[in-house]
Amino acid sequence: GAVVSQHPSRVICKSGTSVKIECRSLDFQATTMFWYRQFPKKSLMLMATSNEGSKATYEQGVEKDKFLINHASLTLSTLTVTSAHPEDSSFYICSASRPASGGFLTYEQYFGPGTRLTVT
Amino acid sequence: GESVGLHLPTLSVQEGDNSIINCAYSNSASDYFIWYKQESGKGPQFIIDIRSNMDKRQGQRVTVLLNKTVKHLSLQIAATQPGDSAVYFCAETETGANNLFFGTGTRLTVIP
């Protein structure tokens, strides 16, 4: 269990257009979903935290008008990169969390496979 | 061999050797740590975790060591196999928190 999917896995778009990336928890309801960005040979950087039905919380330096997050249900969050530019090209990864069933943590996070965005 | 650094370091080991991957964390309040494995073009996969009241935890072929005094943890992989080739990240959080912060990562290459 605890599978997270992302769609699309790869997308190429032209500069100035907007791109939507979906993150779905397939077999559980996610309390919270997270969006990360990863540049080549770099670590994952948390962009924003989103809870179903409320506004996302963005990390410092992340433009909320540029990266629109909608968390419509407990199994779906979307990230829209608006007016994309080549510098937005990156690997975007989402994760979904749910209350832990045991062990150390209160919540457990499960990661999606990522979406490779290339802006030309 | 072992690897330390703030940039994405690389570590090459011979198949069958043991690997040691290091991570320095920054938040003194962090009390829970996870090691993830990320293969090319994929999301991170959970490997092993440890809580701050422990110094060591063992899994199958993997061991995590935690030194809270110097805010350092390491991942040891025994009898490294070609399938272990990937980038390894440590992540930290606080109990009750819902977010993770990732370390720099280390690229492990296993030479057959």
mmCIF file of C-alpha atoms in Angstrom:
data_model
loop_
_atom_site.group_PDB
_atom_site.id
_atom_site.type_symbol
_atom_site.label_atom_id
_atom_site.label_comp_id
_atom_site.label_asym_id
_atom_site.label_seq_id
_atom_site.Cartn_x
_atom_site.Cartn_y
_atom_site.Cartn_z
ATOM 1 C CA GLY A 1 0.000 0.000 0.000
ATOM 2 C CA ALA A 2 0.879 3.721 0.126
ATOM 3 C CA VAL A 3 1.449 4.327 -3.563
ATOM 4 C CA VAL A 4 1.775 7.850 -4.902
ATOM 5 C CA SER A 5 1.557 8.602 -8.605
ATOM 6 C CA GLN A 6 2.412 11.676 -10.633
ATOM 7 C CA HIS A 7 1.221 12.678 -14.058
ATOM 8 C CA PRO A 8 2.759 13.389 -16.430
ATOM 9 C CA SER A 9 6.135 11.755 -15.877
ATOM 10 C CA ARG A 10 7.708 14.024 -18.473
ATOM 11 C CA VAL A 11 6.525 17.223 -20.082
ATOM 12 C CA ILE A 12 8.070 19.633 -22.527
ATOM 13 C CA CYS A 13 6.463 23.008 -22.946
ATOM 14 C CA LYS A 14 7.219 26.301 -24.600
ATOM 15 C CA SER A 15 8.273 29.343 -22.667
ATOM 16 C CA GLY A 16 5.295 31.387 -21.517
ATOM 17 C CA THR A 17 2.849 28.511 -21.291
ATOM 18 C CA SER A 18 1.498 26.919 -18.112
ATOM 19 C CA VAL A 19 1.908 23.319 -17.089
ATOM 20 C CA LYS A 20 -0.123 21.305 -14.595
ATOM 21 C CA ILE A 21 1.321 18.362 -12.689
ATOM 22 C CA GLU A 22 -0.929 15.988 -10.771
ATOM 23 C CA CYS A 23 -0.066 14.073 -7.631
ATOM 24 C CA ARG A 24 -2.359 11.296 -6.468
ATOM 25 C CA SER A 25 -2.316 8.982 -3.483
ATOM 26 C CA LEU A 26 -3.712 5.804 -4.977
ATOM 27 C CA ASP A 27 -4.589 3.664 -1.992
ATOM 28 C CA PHE A 28 -4.813 6.005 0.953
ATOM 29 C CA GLN A 29 -6.129 9.396 1.903
ATOM 30 C CA ALA A 30 -3.329 11.862 2.387
ATOM 31 C CA THR A 31 -3.503 14.266 5.279
ATOM 32 C CA THR A 32 -1.011 16.514 3.600
ATOM 33 C CA MET A 33 0.824 16.649 0.304
ATOM 34 C CA PHE A 34 4.189 18.207 -0.339
ATOM 35 C CA TRP A 35 5.850 19.511 -3.463
ATOM 36 C CA TYR A 36 9.598 19.370 -3.945
ATOM 37 C CA ARG A 37 11.873 20.611 -6.677
ATOM 38 C CA GLN A 38 15.136 18.969 -7.597
ATOM 39 C CA PHE A 39 17.784 20.380 -9.903
ATOM 40 C CA PRO A 40 20.289 18.040 -11.569
ATOM 41 C CA LYS A 41 22.770 16.587 -9.108
ATOM 42 C CA LYS A 42 21.140 18.482 -6.280
ATOM 43 C CA SER A 43 18.993 17.624 -3.324
ATOM 44 C CA LEU A 44 15.237 17.913 -2.961
ATOM 45 C CA MET A 45 14.067 21.355 -1.959
ATOM 46 C CA LEU A 46 10.678 21.655 -0.307
ATOM 47 C CA MET A 47 8.543 24.132 -2.215
ATOM 48 C CA ALA A 48 5.231 24.005 -0.435
ATOM 49 C CA THR A 49 2.988 22.059 1.889
ATOM 50 C CA SER A 50 -0.663 21.667 1.053
ATOM 51 C CA ASN A 51 -3.597 20.448 3.073
ATOM 52 C CA GLU A 52 -6.886 19.485 1.507
ATOM 53 C CA GLY A 53 -9.291 22.381 1.309
ATOM 54 C CA SER A 54 -6.889 25.051 2.485
ATOM 55 C CA LYS A 55 -4.250 27.284 0.979
ATOM 56 C CA ALA A 56 -0.792 25.905 0.525
ATOM 57 C CA THR A 57 2.077 27.035 2.719
ATOM 58 C CA TYR A 58 5.040 28.041 0.614
ATOM 59 C CA GLU A 59 8.668 27.902 1.661
ATOM 60 C CA GLN A 60 10.685 31.074 1.678
ATOM 61 C CA GLY A 61 11.734 32.121 -1.792
ATOM 62 C CA VAL A 62 9.039 30.153 -3.623
ATOM 63 C CA GLU A 63 6.669 32.362 -5.607
ATOM 64 C CA LYS A 64 3.118 31.333 -4.845
ATOM 65 C CA ASP A 65 1.764 33.101 -7.926
ATOM 66 C CA LYS A 66 4.249 31.224 -10.071
ATOM 67 C CA PHE A 67 3.651 27.803 -8.570
ATOM 68 C CA LEU A 68 -0.062 27.402 -7.999
ATOM 69 C CA ILE A 69 -1.071 24.518 -5.783
ATOM 70 C CA ASN A 70 -4.576 23.153 -5.564
ATOM 71 C CA HIS A 71 -5.464 20.394 -3.148
ATOM 72 C CA ALA A 72 -8.981 19.495 -4.178
ATOM 73 C CA SER A 73 -9.346 16.212 -2.341
ATOM 74 C CA LEU A 74 -7.568 13.918 0.088
ATOM 75 C CA THR A 75 -6.093 12.011 -2.849
ATOM 76 C CA LEU A 76 -5.233 14.739 -5.350
ATOM 77 C CA SER A 77 -2.986 17.768 -5.378
ATOM 78 C CA THR A 78 -1.951 19.703 -8.462
ATOM 79 C CA LEU A 79 0.988 21.988 -9.087
ATOM 80 C CA THR A 80 0.636 24.462 -11.928
ATOM 81 C CA VAL A 81 3.755 26.194 -13.165
ATOM 82 C CA THR A 82 2.442 29.414 -14.669
ATOM 83 C CA SER A 83 4.146 31.287 -17.487
ATOM 84 C CA ALA A 84 6.962 28.776 -17.470
ATOM 85 C CA HIS A 85 10.480 29.817 -18.379
ATOM 86 C CA PRO A 86 13.586 27.744 -19.076
ATOM 87 C CA GLU A 87 14.825 28.314 -15.517
ATOM 88 C CA ASP A 88 11.725 26.460 -14.272
ATOM 89 C CA SER A 89 13.012 23.308 -15.942
ATOM 90 C CA SER A 90 13.501 20.823 -13.145
ATOM 91 C CA PHE A 91 12.396 17.550 -11.615
ATOM 92 C CA TYR A 92 9.273 18.059 -9.526
ATOM 93 C CA ILE A 93 8.463 15.463 -6.893
ATOM 94 C CA CYS A 94 5.405 15.242 -4.709
ATOM 95 C CA SER A 95 4.869 13.301 -1.538
ATOM 96 C CA ALA A 96 1.786 12.420 0.427
ATOM 97 C CA SER A 97 1.611 11.855 4.129
ATOM 98 C CA ARG A 98 -0.761 9.993 6.368
ATOM 99 C CA PRO A 99 -0.814 9.189 10.075
ATOM 100 C CA ALA A 100 1.768 6.555 10.884
ATOM 101 C CA SER A 101 0.569 3.063 11.667
ATOM 102 C CA GLY A 102 3.404 2.459 14.075
ATOM 103 C CA GLY A 103 7.082 3.061 14.586
ATOM 104 C CA PHE A 104 8.645 6.375 15.442
ATOM 105 C CA LEU A 105 6.708 8.961 13.597
ATOM 106 C CA THR A 106 3.336 10.590 13.847
ATOM 107 C CA TYR A 107 3.154 10.891 10.061
ATOM 108 C CA GLU A 108 4.726 8.924 7.239
ATOM 109 C CA GLN A 109 5.579 10.386 3.833
ATOM 110 C CA TYR A 110 5.411 8.515 0.565
ATOM 111 C CA PHE A 111 7.007 9.907 -2.571
ATOM 112 C CA GLY A 112 5.812 9.987 -6.130
ATOM 113 C CA PRO A 113 8.050 9.055 -9.061
ATOM 114 C CA GLY A 114 8.602 12.659 -10.100
ATOM 115 C CA THR A 115 7.833 14.770 -13.162
ATOM 116 C CA ARG A 116 10.568 16.016 -15.456
ATOM 117 C CA LEU A 117 9.656 19.476 -16.765
ATOM 118 C CA THR A 118 11.593 20.949 -19.648
ATOM 119 C CA VAL A 119 10.773 24.462 -20.797
ATOM 120 C CA THR A 120 12.092 25.393 -24.234
ATOM 121 C CA GLY B 1 35.412 3.977 1.430
ATOM 122 C CA GLU B 2 33.505 6.969 2.766
ATOM 123 C CA SER B 3 32.389 10.309 1.559
ATOM 124 C CA VAL B 4 31.785 13.581 3.349
ATOM 125 C CA GLY B 5 30.825 16.928 1.972
ATOM 126 C CA LEU B 6 28.219 19.601 1.483
ATOM 127 C CA HIS B 7 28.112 19.329 -2.333
ATOM 128 C CA LEU B 8 26.801 16.234 -4.023
ATOM 129 C CA PRO B 9 29.809 13.981 -3.517
ATOM 130 C CA THR B 10 30.401 10.746 -5.310
ATOM 131 C CA LEU B 11 31.516 7.454 -3.905
ATOM 132 C CA SER B 12 32.728 4.524 -5.964
ATOM 133 C CA VAL B 13 33.090 1.100 -4.427
ATOM 134 C CA GLN B 14 33.853 -2.361 -5.685
ATOM 135 C CA GLU B 15 31.042 -4.853 -5.681
ATOM 136 C CA GLY B 16 31.114 -6.788 -2.441
ATOM 137 C CA ASP B 17 32.829 -4.058 -0.446
ATOM 138 C CA ASN B 18 31.136 -2.105 2.318
ATOM 139 C CA SER B 19 30.005 1.480 1.687
ATOM 140 C CA ILE B 20 29.780 4.327 4.158
ATOM 141 C CA ILE B 21 27.779 7.404 3.267
ATOM 142 C CA ASN B 22 27.807 10.400 5.579
ATOM 143 C CA CYS B 23 25.406 13.237 6.252
ATOM 144 C CA ALA B 24 25.576 16.339 8.423
ATOM 145 C CA TYR B 25 22.247 17.705 9.586
ATOM 146 C CA SER B 26 21.557 21.234 10.667
ATOM 147 C CA ASN B 27 18.597 21.423 13.026
ATOM 148 C CA SER B 28 19.354 20.615 16.654
ATOM 149 C CA ALA B 29 15.646 20.116 17.246
ATOM 150 C CA SER B 30 15.413 17.306 14.682
ATOM 151 C CA ASP B 31 14.770 14.022 16.408
ATOM 152 C CA TYR B 32 13.970 11.715 13.539
ATOM 153 C CA PHE B 33 16.110 10.898 10.544
ATOM 154 C CA ILE B 34 15.575 8.891 7.407
ATOM 155 C CA TRP B 35 17.833 7.629 4.661
ATOM 156 C CA TYR B 36 16.403 7.564 1.152
ATOM 157 C CA LYS B 37 17.659 5.986 -2.046
ATOM 158 C CA GLN B 38 16.921 7.738 -5.317
ATOM 159 C CA GLU B 39 17.529 6.064 -8.631
ATOM 160 C CA SER B 40 17.825 8.130 -11.789
ATOM 161 C CA GLY B 41 14.514 9.634 -12.863
ATOM 162 C CA LYS B 42 12.610 8.294 -9.866
ATOM 163 C CA GLY B 43 11.340 9.544 -6.547
ATOM 164 C CA PRO B 44 13.069 8.763 -3.237
ATOM 165 C CA GLN B 45 12.600 5.348 -1.653
ATOM 166 C CA PHE B 46 12.698 4.800 2.090
ATOM 167 C CA ILE B 47 15.652 2.733 3.293
ATOM 168 C CA ILE B 48 15.936 3.015 7.045
ATOM 169 C CA ASP B 49 15.139 5.434 9.830
ATOM 170 C CA ILE B 50 16.396 6.256 13.300
ATOM 171 C CA ARG B 51 15.172 8.275 16.224
ATOM 172 C CA SER B 52 17.372 10.589 18.257
ATOM 173 C CA ASN B 53 17.226 8.380 21.342
ATOM 174 C CA MET B 54 19.152 5.738 19.425
ATOM 175 C CA ASP B 55 22.776 5.616 18.259
ATOM 176 C CA LYS B 56 22.449 2.759 15.839
ATOM 177 C CA ARG B 57 19.819 0.876 13.931
ATOM 178 C CA GLN B 58 20.250 -2.096 11.649
ATOM 179 C CA GLY B 59 18.243 -3.294 8.718
ATOM 180 C CA GLN B 60 18.886 -5.801 6.012
ATOM 181 C CA ARG B 61 22.455 -5.057 4.822
ATOM 182 C CA VAL B 62 22.118 -1.468 6.036
ATOM 183 C CA THR B 63 23.023 0.208 9.305
ATOM 184 C CA VAL B 64 22.423 3.798 10.296
ATOM 185 C CA LEU B 65 24.577 5.473 12.926
ATOM 186 C CA LEU B 66 23.632 8.719 14.627
ATOM 187 C CA ASN B 67 25.980 11.059 16.484
ATOM 188 C CA LYS B 68 23.894 13.826 17.970
ATOM 189 C CA THR B 69 26.882 15.568 19.507
ATOM 190 C CA VAL B 70 28.241 16.539 16.115
ATOM 191 C CA LYS B 71 24.921 16.306 14.269
ATOM 192 C CA HIS B 72 26.102 13.594 11.964
ATOM 193 C CA LEU B 73 24.654 10.389 10.683
ATOM 194 C CA SER B 74 25.942 7.712 8.418
ATOM 195 C CA LEU B 75 24.560 4.914 6.310
ATOM 196 C CA GLN B 76 26.547 1.739 6.038
ATOM 197 C CA ILE B 77 25.768 -0.722 3.274
ATOM 198 C CA ALA B 78 27.278 -4.157 3.624
ATOM 199 C CA ALA B 79 28.391 -6.212 0.629
ATOM 200 C CA THR B 80 27.459 -3.473 -1.820
ATOM 201 C CA GLN B 81 25.777 -4.675 -4.995
ATOM 202 C CA PRO B 82 25.374 -3.058 -8.441
ATOM 203 C CA GLY B 83 21.696 -2.500 -7.640
ATOM 204 C CA ASP B 84 22.764 -0.237 -4.797
ATOM 205 C CA SER B 85 24.045 2.339 -7.295
ATOM 206 C CA ALA B 86 21.936 5.453 -6.728
ATOM 207 C CA VAL B 87 21.933 8.791 -4.943
ATOM 208 C CA TYR B 88 21.428 8.540 -1.205
ATOM 209 C CA PHE B 89 19.872 11.334 0.838
ATOM 210 C CA CYS B 90 19.410 11.798 4.526
ATOM 211 C CA ALA B 91 16.346 13.685 5.699
ATOM 212 C CA GLU B 92 15.493 15.168 9.069
ATOM 213 C CA THR B 93 12.309 16.153 10.851
ATOM 214 C CA GLU B 94 10.830 16.601 14.290
ATOM 215 C CA THR B 95 8.343 14.245 15.897
ATOM 216 C CA GLY B 96 4.867 15.606 15.292
ATOM 217 C CA ALA B 97 5.976 17.687 12.338
ATOM 218 C CA ASN B 98 4.735 16.781 8.924
ATOM 219 C CA ASN B 99 7.635 17.990 6.769
ATOM 220 C CA LEU B 100 11.040 16.642 5.853
ATOM 221 C CA PHE B 101 14.235 18.483 5.000
ATOM 222 C CA PHE B 102 16.750 16.752 2.833
ATOM 223 C CA GLY B 103 20.523 16.748 2.999
ATOM 224 C CA THR B 104 22.789 17.193 0.023
ATOM 225 C CA GLY B 105 22.992 13.594 -1.113
ATOM 226 C CA THR B 106 25.767 11.255 -2.203
ATOM 227 C CA ARG B 107 25.987 9.416 -5.493
ATOM 228 C CA LEU B 108 27.068 5.823 -4.965
ATOM 229 C CA THR B 109 28.500 3.931 -7.934
ATOM 230 C CA VAL B 110 29.181 0.235 -7.550
ATOM 231 C CA ILE B 111 31.862 -1.155 -9.821
ATOM 232 C CA PRO B 112 31.184 -4.769 -10.854
#
